[in-house]
Amino acid sequence: EGFIWVGTDRGLFRYDGRQYELFAMPDSLCNNEVTALYENAAGQLWAGFSDGQVFHEQRAGQFVMWTLEEGLPVAPITGLGEGADGQIWMATYGEGLYVHNGRHLYNLNTDDGLPGNDLYTLHVDDAGRAWVGTDGGISICSMQGQSKNIENITTADGLPDEIVRVIQPDGKGRYWIGTYGQGVVRYDPQS
């Protein structure tokens, strides 16, 4: 619809080209410090917050808290994404990665093979795998049933810096990787 959504430490704002409109979540439900935004294929906006809460747009401009039987993380949400299979992924800064398969919420962390639980960024590829940037490189994660799969890419594999802050697809099957100390690189999974 041409709106620009902005997540700030004071809430979620929508900019229409002339003015900003605040979409503050109820104070009793979250702290209103937005740390992640995601728009799914249906155009529904999801917002993650620094206290681990997640809200999604139920109707245009109306947000509701995402409630799960297992509860949500208590660490900041640093990324949200959804695979074509309907799995919803949440990256956190402190608790690793979460995936909800429509029935259950699973956690992937250092016990499962992540190089760290502090995740900076998340991208879900066309195969439904979650690419996360960590202090130990890139982890490519997937879930089949209850089986957790993690493939790590580090400096041993040619990554110039282990601290990955941004993972952005280029639309041609490659990724732009923003690192902490070694600039920006392009990664081609085929080569």
PDB file of C-alpha atoms in Angstrom:
ATOM      1  CA  GLU A   1       0.000   0.000   0.000  1.00  0.00           C
ATOM      2  CA  GLY A   2       3.046   2.252  -0.092  1.00  0.00           C
ATOM      3  CA  PHE A   3       3.436   2.763   3.646  1.00  0.00           C
ATOM      4  CA  ILE A   4       6.841   2.683   5.321  1.00  0.00           C
ATOM      5  CA  TRP A   5       6.865   0.924   8.694  1.00  0.00           C
ATOM      6  CA  VAL A   6       9.510   1.977  11.214  1.00  0.00           C
ATOM      7  CA  GLY A   7      10.355   0.157  14.448  1.00  0.00           C
ATOM      8  CA  THR A   8      11.722   2.393  17.192  1.00  0.00           C
ATOM      9  CA  ASP A   9      12.377   2.244  20.930  1.00  0.00           C
ATOM     10  CA  ARG A  10       9.067   4.087  21.393  1.00  0.00           C
ATOM     11  CA  GLY A  11       6.891   1.821  19.299  1.00  0.00           C
ATOM     12  CA  LEU A  12       5.848   0.987  15.773  1.00  0.00           C
ATOM     13  CA  PHE A  13       5.246   3.862  13.357  1.00  0.00           C
ATOM     14  CA  ARG A  14       3.671   3.971   9.914  1.00  0.00           C
ATOM     15  CA  TYR A  15       4.778   6.714   7.528  1.00  0.00           C
ATOM     16  CA  ASP A  16       2.442   7.650   4.675  1.00  0.00           C
ATOM     17  CA  GLY A  17       4.717  10.161   2.932  1.00  0.00           C
ATOM     18  CA  ARG A  18       3.535  13.107   5.011  1.00  0.00           C
ATOM     19  CA  GLN A  19       3.230  12.073   8.646  1.00  0.00           C
ATOM     20  CA  TYR A  20       4.018   9.296  11.099  1.00  0.00           C
ATOM     21  CA  GLU A  21       1.269   7.406  12.907  1.00  0.00           C
ATOM     22  CA  LEU A  22       2.104   5.544  16.133  1.00  0.00           C
ATOM     23  CA  PHE A  23       0.864   1.982  16.590  1.00  0.00           C
ATOM     24  CA  ALA A  24       1.799   1.492  20.250  1.00  0.00           C
ATOM     25  CA  MET A  25       1.085  -1.892  21.758  1.00  0.00           C
ATOM     26  CA  PRO A  26      -0.689  -1.903  25.127  1.00  0.00           C
ATOM     27  CA  ASP A  27       1.859  -1.059  27.866  1.00  0.00           C
ATOM     28  CA  SER A  28       0.744  -3.999  29.950  1.00  0.00           C
ATOM     29  CA  LEU A  29       1.636  -6.439  27.161  1.00  0.00           C
ATOM     30  CA  CYS A  30       5.079  -5.281  25.999  1.00  0.00           C
ATOM     31  CA  ASN A  31       7.648  -2.536  26.349  1.00  0.00           C
ATOM     32  CA  ASN A  32       7.018  -1.045  22.845  1.00  0.00           C
ATOM     33  CA  GLU A  33      10.734  -1.230  21.899  1.00  0.00           C
ATOM     34  CA  VAL A  34      10.589  -2.720  18.382  1.00  0.00           C
ATOM     35  CA  THR A  35      13.656  -4.793  17.467  1.00  0.00           C
ATOM     36  CA  ALA A  36      12.434  -6.696  14.371  1.00  0.00           C
ATOM     37  CA  LEU A  37       9.908  -6.243  11.570  1.00  0.00           C
ATOM     38  CA  TYR A  38       8.743  -8.756   8.979  1.00  0.00           C
ATOM     39  CA  GLU A  39       6.040  -8.748   6.304  1.00  0.00           C
ATOM     40  CA  ASN A  40       4.870 -12.193   5.183  1.00  0.00           C
ATOM     41  CA  ALA A  41       3.745 -13.182   1.676  1.00  0.00           C
ATOM     42  CA  ALA A  42       0.118 -12.320   2.550  1.00  0.00           C
ATOM     43  CA  GLY A  43       1.151  -8.745   3.445  1.00  0.00           C
ATOM     44  CA  GLN A  44       0.686  -9.283   7.196  1.00  0.00           C
ATOM     45  CA  LEU A  45       3.167  -7.328   9.327  1.00  0.00           C
ATOM     46  CA  TRP A  46       4.909  -8.973  12.299  1.00  0.00           C
ATOM     47  CA  ALA A  47       6.802  -7.020  14.971  1.00  0.00           C
ATOM     48  CA  GLY A  48       9.251  -8.401  17.522  1.00  0.00           C
ATOM     49  CA  PHE A  49      10.156  -6.510  20.684  1.00  0.00           C
ATOM     50  CA  SER A  50      13.134  -6.270  23.031  1.00  0.00           C
ATOM     51  CA  ASP A  51      11.239  -8.107  25.784  1.00  0.00           C
ATOM     52  CA  GLY A  52      10.612 -11.123  23.522  1.00  0.00           C
ATOM     53  CA  GLN A  53       7.002 -10.337  22.689  1.00  0.00           C
ATOM     54  CA  VAL A  54       5.735 -10.727  19.124  1.00  0.00           C
ATOM     55  CA  PHE A  55       2.684  -9.019  17.646  1.00  0.00           C
ATOM     56  CA  HIS A  56       1.131  -9.527  14.220  1.00  0.00           C
ATOM     57  CA  GLU A  57      -1.332  -7.548  12.202  1.00  0.00           C
ATOM     58  CA  GLN A  58      -4.757  -9.156  12.510  1.00  0.00           C
ATOM     59  CA  ARG A  59      -6.501  -6.591  10.307  1.00  0.00           C
ATOM     60  CA  ALA A  60      -5.121  -3.481   8.637  1.00  0.00           C
ATOM     61  CA  GLY A  61      -3.523  -1.451  11.414  1.00  0.00           C
ATOM     62  CA  GLN A  62      -4.776  -3.694  14.247  1.00  0.00           C
ATOM     63  CA  PHE A  63      -2.137  -5.753  16.057  1.00  0.00           C
ATOM     64  CA  VAL A  64      -2.578  -8.685  18.423  1.00  0.00           C
ATOM     65  CA  MET A  65      -0.038 -10.498  20.568  1.00  0.00           C
ATOM     66  CA  TRP A  66       1.105 -13.863  19.250  1.00  0.00           C
ATOM     67  CA  THR A  67       0.412 -16.349  22.015  1.00  0.00           C
ATOM     68  CA  LEU A  68       1.840 -19.843  22.064  1.00  0.00           C
ATOM     69  CA  GLU A  69       1.250 -22.676  24.517  1.00  0.00           C
ATOM     70  CA  GLU A  70       5.007 -22.882  25.190  1.00  0.00           C
ATOM     71  CA  GLY A  71       5.309 -19.112  25.656  1.00  0.00           C
ATOM     72  CA  LEU A  72       7.603 -16.729  23.822  1.00  0.00           C
ATOM     73  CA  PRO A  73      11.281 -15.915  24.408  1.00  0.00           C
ATOM     74  CA  VAL A  74      12.260 -13.324  27.008  1.00  0.00           C
ATOM     75  CA  ALA A  75      15.265 -12.131  24.965  1.00  0.00           C
ATOM     76  CA  PRO A  76      15.102  -9.422  22.277  1.00  0.00           C
ATOM     77  CA  ILE A  77      13.695 -10.617  18.949  1.00  0.00           C
ATOM     78  CA  THR A  78      16.272  -9.745  16.265  1.00  0.00           C
ATOM     79  CA  GLY A  79      14.609 -11.311  13.245  1.00  0.00           C
ATOM     80  CA  LEU A  80      11.374 -12.883  12.054  1.00  0.00           C
ATOM     81  CA  GLY A  81      10.634 -14.922   8.943  1.00  0.00           C
ATOM     82  CA  GLU A  82       8.333 -17.540   7.485  1.00  0.00           C
ATOM     83  CA  GLY A  83       9.109 -20.417   5.167  1.00  0.00           C
ATOM     84  CA  ALA A  84       6.915 -21.573   2.307  1.00  0.00           C
ATOM     85  CA  ASP A  85       6.094 -24.567   4.525  1.00  0.00           C
ATOM     86  CA  GLY A  86       4.454 -22.233   7.077  1.00  0.00           C
ATOM     87  CA  GLN A  87       7.175 -22.537   9.719  1.00  0.00           C
ATOM     88  CA  ILE A  88       7.724 -19.252  11.551  1.00  0.00           C
ATOM     89  CA  TRP A  89      11.304 -18.482  12.611  1.00  0.00           C
ATOM     90  CA  MET A  90      12.404 -16.065  15.370  1.00  0.00           C
ATOM     91  CA  ALA A  91      16.009 -15.047  15.993  1.00  0.00           C
ATOM     92  CA  THR A  92      16.843 -13.738  19.462  1.00  0.00           C
ATOM     93  CA  TYR A  93      19.756 -12.004  21.092  1.00  0.00           C
ATOM     94  CA  GLY A  94      20.462 -14.364  23.957  1.00  0.00           C
ATOM     95  CA  GLU A  95      18.284 -17.461  23.463  1.00  0.00           C
ATOM     96  CA  GLY A  96      19.272 -18.623  19.993  1.00  0.00           C
ATOM     97  CA  LEU A  97      16.720 -19.447  17.321  1.00  0.00           C
ATOM     98  CA  TYR A  98      13.082 -20.507  17.612  1.00  0.00           C
ATOM     99  CA  VAL A  99      10.840 -22.160  15.048  1.00  0.00           C
ATOM    100  CA  HIS A 100       7.087 -22.743  15.272  1.00  0.00           C
ATOM    101  CA  ASN A 101       5.753 -25.462  12.977  1.00  0.00           C
ATOM    102  CA  GLY A 102       2.081 -24.603  13.469  1.00  0.00           C
ATOM    103  CA  ARG A 103       1.750 -26.859  16.503  1.00  0.00           C
ATOM    104  CA  HIS A 104       4.886 -26.585  18.643  1.00  0.00           C
ATOM    105  CA  LEU A 105       7.679 -24.110  19.351  1.00  0.00           C
ATOM    106  CA  TYR A 106      11.241 -25.467  19.184  1.00  0.00           C
ATOM    107  CA  ASN A 107      14.488 -23.809  20.288  1.00  0.00           C
ATOM    108  CA  LEU A 108      17.821 -24.216  18.486  1.00  0.00           C
ATOM    109  CA  ASN A 109      20.830 -23.073  20.516  1.00  0.00           C
ATOM    110  CA  THR A 110      24.473 -23.854  21.266  1.00  0.00           C
ATOM    111  CA  ASP A 111      23.471 -27.306  22.561  1.00  0.00           C
ATOM    112  CA  ASP A 112      22.225 -28.071  19.031  1.00  0.00           C
ATOM    113  CA  GLY A 113      25.285 -26.700  17.207  1.00  0.00           C
ATOM    114  CA  LEU A 114      24.749 -22.942  16.914  1.00  0.00           C
ATOM    115  CA  PRO A 115      28.104 -21.164  17.466  1.00  0.00           C
ATOM    116  CA  GLY A 116      26.363 -18.722  19.831  1.00  0.00           C
ATOM    117  CA  ASN A 117      22.942 -17.763  21.182  1.00  0.00           C
ATOM    118  CA  ASP A 118      23.297 -14.061  20.311  1.00  0.00           C
ATOM    119  CA  LEU A 119      21.798 -13.744  16.824  1.00  0.00           C
ATOM    120  CA  TYR A 120      21.935 -10.486  14.861  1.00  0.00           C
ATOM    121  CA  THR A 121      19.935 -11.178  11.741  1.00  0.00           C
ATOM    122  CA  LEU A 122      17.617 -13.717  10.115  1.00  0.00           C
ATOM    123  CA  HIS A 123      16.673 -14.543   6.545  1.00  0.00           C
ATOM    124  CA  VAL A 124      14.451 -17.480   5.521  1.00  0.00           C
ATOM    125  CA  ASP A 125      15.325 -18.795   2.051  1.00  0.00           C
ATOM    126  CA  ASP A 126      13.019 -20.340  -0.576  1.00  0.00           C
ATOM    127  CA  ALA A 127      13.715 -23.822   0.836  1.00  0.00           C
ATOM    128  CA  GLY A 128      12.420 -22.714   4.254  1.00  0.00           C
ATOM    129  CA  ARG A 129      15.867 -22.706   5.878  1.00  0.00           C
ATOM    130  CA  ALA A 130      16.742 -19.973   8.367  1.00  0.00           C
ATOM    131  CA  TRP A 131      20.055 -18.189   7.774  1.00  0.00           C
ATOM    132  CA  VAL A 132      21.241 -16.467  10.955  1.00  0.00           C
ATOM    133  CA  GLY A 133      24.211 -14.202  11.608  1.00  0.00           C
ATOM    134  CA  THR A 134      26.127 -14.832  14.830  1.00  0.00           C
ATOM    135  CA  ASP A 135      29.431 -13.980  16.529  1.00  0.00           C
ATOM    136  CA  GLY A 136      30.669 -17.285  15.095  1.00  0.00           C
ATOM    137  CA  GLY A 137      29.679 -16.899  11.440  1.00  0.00           C
ATOM    138  CA  ILE A 138      26.532 -17.924   9.589  1.00  0.00           C
ATOM    139  CA  SER A 139      24.289 -20.819  10.595  1.00  0.00           C
ATOM    140  CA  ILE A 140      21.839 -22.327   8.112  1.00  0.00           C
ATOM    141  CA  CYS A 141      19.090 -24.060  10.106  1.00  0.00           C
ATOM    142  CA  SER A 142      16.156 -26.287   9.231  1.00  0.00           C
ATOM    143  CA  MET A 143      13.627 -28.519  10.963  1.00  0.00           C
ATOM    144  CA  GLN A 144      12.158 -31.734   9.571  1.00  0.00           C
ATOM    145  CA  GLY A 145       9.668 -33.089  12.093  1.00  0.00           C
ATOM    146  CA  GLN A 146      11.538 -32.848  15.397  1.00  0.00           C
ATOM    147  CA  SER A 147      14.966 -33.147  13.762  1.00  0.00           C
ATOM    148  CA  LYS A 148      17.104 -30.000  14.038  1.00  0.00           C
ATOM    149  CA  ASN A 149      19.695 -29.431  11.306  1.00  0.00           C
ATOM    150  CA  ILE A 150      22.422 -26.780  11.508  1.00  0.00           C
ATOM    151  CA  GLU A 151      25.200 -26.074   8.986  1.00  0.00           C
ATOM    152  CA  ASN A 152      27.777 -23.470  10.044  1.00  0.00           C
ATOM    153  CA  ILE A 153      29.845 -21.266   7.738  1.00  0.00           C
ATOM    154  CA  THR A 154      32.935 -19.756   9.395  1.00  0.00           C
ATOM    155  CA  THR A 155      36.263 -18.156   8.494  1.00  0.00           C
ATOM    156  CA  ALA A 156      37.542 -21.707   7.856  1.00  0.00           C
ATOM    157  CA  ASP A 157      35.063 -21.795   4.946  1.00  0.00           C
ATOM    158  CA  GLY A 158      36.233 -18.429   3.554  1.00  0.00           C
ATOM    159  CA  LEU A 159      34.042 -16.015   5.511  1.00  0.00           C
ATOM    160  CA  PRO A 160      36.270 -12.940   6.138  1.00  0.00           C
ATOM    161  CA  ASP A 161      34.867 -12.219   9.625  1.00  0.00           C
ATOM    162  CA  GLU A 162      33.060 -14.449  12.111  1.00  0.00           C
ATOM    163  CA  ILE A 163      30.735 -11.650  13.317  1.00  0.00           C
ATOM    164  CA  VAL A 164      27.863 -11.442  10.819  1.00  0.00           C
ATOM    165  CA  ARG A 165      25.423  -8.564  11.336  1.00  0.00           C
ATOM    166  CA  VAL A 166      23.383  -8.643   8.080  1.00  0.00           C
ATOM    167  CA  ILE A 167      22.346 -11.330   5.586  1.00  0.00           C
ATOM    168  CA  GLN A 168      20.509  -9.989   2.536  1.00  0.00           C
ATOM    169  CA  PRO A 169      19.573 -12.056  -0.563  1.00  0.00           C
ATOM    170  CA  ASP A 170      20.286 -10.489  -3.969  1.00  0.00           C
ATOM    171  CA  GLY A 171      17.370 -12.181  -5.765  1.00  0.00           C
ATOM    172  CA  LYS A 172      19.730 -14.328  -7.880  1.00  0.00           C
ATOM    173  CA  GLY A 173      20.522 -17.025  -5.322  1.00  0.00           C
ATOM    174  CA  ARG A 174      23.448 -15.178  -3.726  1.00  0.00           C
ATOM    175  CA  TYR A 175      23.699 -13.260  -0.451  1.00  0.00           C
ATOM    176  CA  TRP A 176      25.221  -9.980   0.638  1.00  0.00           C
ATOM    177  CA  ILE A 177      26.841 -10.472   4.036  1.00  0.00           C
ATOM    178  CA  GLY A 178      27.541  -7.500   6.312  1.00  0.00           C
ATOM    179  CA  THR A 179      30.306  -8.243   8.792  1.00  0.00           C
ATOM    180  CA  TYR A 180      31.423  -6.414  11.900  1.00  0.00           C
ATOM    181  CA  GLY A 181      35.042  -5.763  10.970  1.00  0.00           C
ATOM    182  CA  GLN A 182      35.613  -6.878   7.370  1.00  0.00           C
ATOM    183  CA  GLY A 183      33.021  -4.925   5.406  1.00  0.00           C
ATOM    184  CA  VAL A 184      30.477  -6.382   3.017  1.00  0.00           C
ATOM    185  CA  VAL A 185      30.971  -9.540   0.969  1.00  0.00           C
ATOM    186  CA  ARG A 186      28.877 -11.472  -1.507  1.00  0.00           C
ATOM    187  CA  TYR A 187      28.373 -15.178  -0.878  1.00  0.00           C
ATOM    188  CA  ASP A 188      27.422 -17.629  -3.620  1.00  0.00           C
ATOM    189  CA  PRO A 189      26.205 -20.954  -2.100  1.00  0.00           C
ATOM    190  CA  GLN A 190      26.838 -22.691  -5.462  1.00  0.00           C
ATOM    191  CA  SER A 191      30.566 -21.873  -5.502  1.00  0.00           C
TER     192      SER A 191
END
